[in-house]
Short mmCIF file of C-alpha atoms in Angstrom, two decimals:
data_model
loop_
_atom_site.label_atom_id
_atom_site.label_comp_id
_atom_site.label_asym_id
_atom_site.label_seq_id
_atom_site.Cartn_x
_atom_site.Cartn_y
_atom_site.Cartn_z
CA MET A 1 2.86 -7.04 -10.66
CA ILE A 2 5.42 -10.05 -10.14
CA LEU A 3 7.75 -7.07 -9.77
CA ALA A 4 5.76 -4.79 -8.09
CA GLY A 5 5.39 -8.03 -5.26
CA LEU A 6 9.43 -8.47 -5.21
CA CYS A 7 9.78 -4.27 -4.47
CA PHE A 8 7.07 -4.57 -2.29
CA SER A 9 8.68 -7.71 -0.18
CA LEU A 10 11.87 -6.22 -0.25
CA MET A 11 10.66 -2.84 0.77
CA ALA A 12 8.42 -4.55 3.69
CA ALA A 13 11.80 -6.60 5.20
CA LEU A 14 13.48 -3.14 6.00
CA VAL A 15 10.70 -1.83 7.42
CA LYS A 16 10.71 -4.62 9.75
CA LYS A 17 14.26 -3.66 9.96
CA LEU A 18 13.23 -0.23 10.89
CA ASN A 19 10.45 -1.19 13.08
CA ASN A 20 12.81 -3.69 15.29
CA ASP A 21 15.70 -0.79 16.01
CA PHE A 22 12.41 1.82 16.99
CA VAL A 23 12.14 3.69 14.47
CA PRO A 24 9.11 5.46 14.49
CA ILE A 25 6.14 4.11 12.05
CA SER A 26 5.52 7.88 10.97
CA GLN A 27 8.52 8.47 10.37
CA ILE A 28 9.25 5.62 8.10
CA VAL A 29 5.68 6.77 6.41
CA PHE A 30 7.14 10.01 5.30
CA PHE A 31 10.33 8.64 4.18
CA ARG A 32 8.59 6.46 1.98
CA ALA A 33 6.40 8.66 0.53
CA GLY A 34 8.44 11.67 0.31
CA VAL A 35 11.25 10.00 -1.31
CA SER A 36 8.55 8.66 -3.74
CA SER A 37 7.53 11.92 -4.39
CA LEU A 38 10.40 13.95 -4.97
CA ILE A 39 11.48 10.94 -7.55
CA LEU A 40 7.70 11.02 -9.29
CA LEU A 41 8.26 14.94 -9.04
CA SER A 42 11.35 14.83 -10.67
CA PHE A 43 10.25 12.65 -13.78
CA MET A 44 6.58 14.52 -13.95
CA LEU A 45 7.65 18.59 -14.47
CA PRO A 46 10.12 18.38 -17.46
CA LYS A 47 7.45 16.03 -19.18
CA GLY A 48 4.33 18.46 -18.11
CA ILE A 49 2.72 15.77 -16.94
CA PRO A 50 -0.02 17.21 -14.24
CA LEU A 51 -0.19 16.47 -11.08
CA LEU A 52 -3.51 17.32 -9.35
CA GLY A 53 -5.51 14.91 -12.22
CA ARG A 54 -9.00 15.14 -13.37
CA HIS A 55 -10.80 13.62 -10.59
CA PRO A 56 -9.62 14.87 -7.35
CA LYS A 57 -12.17 12.94 -4.94
CA LEU A 58 -11.54 9.80 -6.03
CA LEU A 59 -8.17 10.52 -6.87
CA LEU A 60 -8.39 11.92 -2.71
CA LEU A 61 -10.20 8.33 -1.65
CA ARG A 62 -7.32 6.50 -3.61
CA SER A 63 -5.14 8.55 -1.61
CA LEU A 64 -6.53 8.28 1.76
CA SER A 65 -7.14 4.65 1.75
CA GLY A 66 -4.27 3.93 0.34
CA PHE A 67 -1.95 5.91 3.09
CA THR A 68 -4.33 4.24 5.82
CA ALA A 69 -3.54 0.84 4.50
CA MET A 70 0.55 1.27 4.59
CA VAL A 71 0.52 2.48 7.99
CA LEU A 72 -1.59 -0.44 8.58
CA ASN A 73 0.72 -3.12 7.34
CA PHE A 74 4.21 -1.18 8.58
CA TYR A 75 2.10 -1.21 12.09
CA ALA A 76 1.34 -5.35 11.34
CA LEU A 77 5.47 -5.50 9.99
CA LYS A 78 5.69 -4.01 13.71
CA LYS A 79 4.00 -6.57 15.94
CA ILE A 80 3.82 -10.06 13.90
CA PRO A 81 6.35 -12.48 11.83
CA LEU A 82 7.47 -10.93 8.58
CA GLY A 83 6.14 -13.72 6.82
CA ASP A 84 2.97 -13.80 8.45
CA ALA A 85 2.15 -10.15 7.43
CA ALA A 86 3.32 -10.59 3.84
CA VAL A 87 0.87 -13.58 3.57
CA LEU A 88 -2.48 -11.17 4.80
CA GLN A 89 -1.00 -8.54 3.01
CA GLN A 90 -1.14 -10.52 0.20
CA SER A 91 -5.07 -11.20 1.08
CA THR A 92 -5.11 -8.01 -1.34
CA PRO A 93 -6.49 -9.64 -4.56
CA LEU A 94 -9.31 -11.26 -2.68
CA PHE A 95 -11.08 -7.97 -1.79
CA VAL A 96 -10.26 -6.46 -5.26
CA LEU A 97 -11.94 -9.37 -6.45
CA LEU A 98 -15.18 -8.61 -4.49
CA LEU A 99 -15.35 -4.71 -4.88
CA SER A 100 -14.59 -4.36 -8.64
CA VAL A 101 -17.90 -7.23 -8.79
CA VAL A 102 -19.55 -4.66 -6.72
CA PHE A 103 -18.47 -1.21 -8.01
CA LEU A 104 -16.90 -1.72 -11.45
CA LYS A 105 -19.68 -4.65 -12.46
CA GLU A 106 -17.20 -6.78 -13.80
CA THR A 107 -18.11 -10.69 -14.28
CA PHE A 108 -17.85 -12.62 -11.49
CA LEU A 109 -16.62 -16.18 -12.43
CA LYS A 110 -18.16 -18.81 -9.73
CA ASN A 111 -15.14 -21.27 -10.03
CA LEU A 112 -13.09 -18.48 -7.88
CA LEU A 113 -15.93 -18.95 -5.00
CA PHE A 114 -13.54 -21.98 -3.82
CA TRP A 115 -10.49 -20.90 -4.12
CA ILE A 116 -11.56 -17.51 -2.49
CA LEU A 117 -13.46 -19.52 0.73
CA LEU A 118 -10.11 -21.73 0.52
CA SER A 119 -8.23 -18.40 0.50
CA LEU A 120 -10.20 -17.02 3.97
CA ILE A 121 -9.06 -20.17 5.76
CA GLY A 122 -6.08 -19.37 5.15
CA ILE A 123 -6.44 -16.55 6.86
CA LEU A 124 -8.28 -16.94 9.24
CA LEU A 125 -5.15 -20.02 10.23
CA VAL A 126 -2.45 -16.92 10.31
CA LEU A 127 -4.76 -15.34 12.25
CA ARG A 128 -4.39 -18.28 14.73
CA PRO A 129 -7.46 -17.20 16.50
CA SER A 130 -6.04 -18.87 19.78
CA GLY A 131 -6.66 -17.49 23.00
CA GLU A 132 -6.83 -13.68 22.39
CA ILE A 133 -9.25 -14.34 19.00
CA PHE A 134 -7.60 -12.48 17.08
CA ASN A 135 -3.87 -10.57 17.40
CA LEU A 136 -3.86 -6.92 16.74
CA GLY A 137 -1.01 -6.92 14.08
CA GLY A 138 -3.11 -9.74 12.10
CA LEU A 139 -6.53 -7.10 11.91
CA ALA A 140 -4.01 -4.71 11.47
CA ALA A 141 -2.46 -6.89 7.83
CA LEU A 142 -5.95 -7.67 6.69
CA SER A 143 -7.62 -4.45 7.57
CA GLY A 144 -4.64 -3.15 5.49
CA ALA A 145 -5.11 -5.24 2.48
CA PHE A 146 -9.35 -4.62 2.56
CA LEU A 147 -8.30 -0.63 2.80
CA ALA A 148 -5.26 -1.53 -0.37
CA SER A 149 -8.02 -2.59 -2.51
CA VAL A 150 -9.95 0.46 -2.11
CA ALA A 151 -7.17 2.02 -3.62
CA TYR A 152 -6.14 -0.21 -6.61
CA VAL A 153 -10.15 -0.20 -6.96
CA SER A 154 -10.09 3.12 -7.87
CA ILE A 155 -7.33 3.25 -10.25
CA ARG A 156 -9.24 0.43 -12.50
CA GLN A 157 -11.68 4.02 -12.14
CA LEU A 158 -9.04 6.94 -12.64
CA HIS A 159 -7.37 5.06 -15.43
CA LYS A 160 -9.23 6.26 -18.30
CA THR A 161 -8.72 9.87 -17.71
CA ASP A 162 -5.83 10.25 -15.38
CA SER A 163 -1.96 8.82 -16.04
CA ALA A 164 -0.03 6.01 -13.54
CA LEU A 165 2.27 9.38 -12.80
CA THR A 166 -0.24 11.56 -11.60
CA MET A 167 -2.03 8.84 -9.77
CA ALA A 168 0.99 7.69 -7.41
CA PHE A 169 2.12 11.43 -7.09
CA TYR A 170 -1.31 12.53 -5.51
CA PHE A 171 -1.11 9.18 -3.44
CA MET A 172 2.61 9.44 -2.06
CA ALA A 173 2.02 14.04 -1.61
CA VAL A 174 -1.40 13.24 0.01
CA ALA A 175 1.22 10.51 2.69
CA SER A 176 3.69 13.14 2.81
CA LEU A 177 1.73 15.80 4.42
CA LEU A 178 -0.45 13.18 6.65
CA SER A 179 2.18 11.71 8.36
CA LEU A 180 4.75 14.95 8.27
CA GLY A 181 3.43 16.33 11.07
CA PRO A 182 3.61 12.64 13.37
CA ALA A 183 6.89 12.27 12.33
CA LEU A 184 8.27 15.46 13.88
CA TRP A 185 6.56 14.91 16.59
CA PHE A 186 8.06 11.46 17.11
CA TRP A 187 11.67 11.74 15.67
CA VAL A 188 14.24 10.33 15.89
CA GLN A 189 17.99 10.51 14.81
CA PRO A 190 18.42 7.55 12.23
CA THR A 191 22.25 6.52 12.27
CA PRO A 192 23.83 6.80 8.87
CA LEU A 193 22.91 3.04 7.48
CA GLN A 194 19.24 3.51 9.19
CA LEU A 195 19.28 6.62 7.20
CA LEU A 196 20.11 4.27 3.62
CA GLN A 197 17.72 1.86 4.79
CA LEU A 198 14.95 4.47 4.90
CA ILE A 199 15.79 5.84 1.37
CA GLY A 200 15.94 2.30 0.46
CA ALA A 201 11.96 1.46 1.42
CA GLY A 202 11.03 4.51 -0.54
CA LEU A 203 12.72 3.58 -3.29
CA LEU A 204 11.62 0.43 -3.42
CA GLY A 205 8.06 1.52 -2.85
CA THR A 206 7.85 3.97 -5.60
CA GLY A 207 9.05 0.50 -8.24
CA GLY A 208 6.48 -1.42 -6.70
CA GLN A 209 4.09 1.49 -6.92
CA LEU A 210 4.42 2.49 -9.99
CA LEU A 211 4.53 -1.40 -11.62
CA LEU A 212 1.58 -2.07 -9.53
CA THR A 213 -0.36 0.69 -11.50
CA TYR A 214 1.07 0.08 -13.91
CA ALA A 215 -0.49 -3.82 -13.65
CA TYR A 216 -4.20 -2.20 -12.23
CA LYS A 217 -4.16 0.14 -15.57
CA HIS A 218 -3.56 -2.10 -18.24
CA ASP A 219 -4.70 -5.15 -17.67
CA GLN A 220 -7.96 -5.92 -19.20
#
């Protein structure tokens, strides 16, 4: 989980740089998902690992929520400082905790309530409700964190029947297909450096996704 956080942080820095260089979000998402899809496919096909999985509806829920979270998080990185976006995106575990109690019937420890409330206060301070009530970038990051938690809770259910690679590939394949049209419509020819950054974001995202999926799969 710690290594996943490191990968995602480095990826976020690259995405922030690409946003500052006016590369469209749809194009960034497409490269992020496309690079991951190709990498995962190269691992899965030789080993005969299934691409579709046994629970397509739950895999689709995980993929759609993850894709929307990715778009919102990339948008947030464009609108607010990297540090603020990182803090808000790290609110995902709070939502995971609450959703796991409701949908997975996991035990809720009462001594966590204080820390949850304290974390929520911190989130409100980062959102800075001054003048404009809430800034749009902050709300996008928070919404992305919630949708990411839906995806992670789905992973906890899917791990009983599907491999981590299947879950990750399904997600990336859906994200690639959904972002392809907008990416082509708003396409901006990247410079060689931007192309390396786009591929780098995909590589780091793949590493983070696999590490995170394994963490949620094997955590007891």
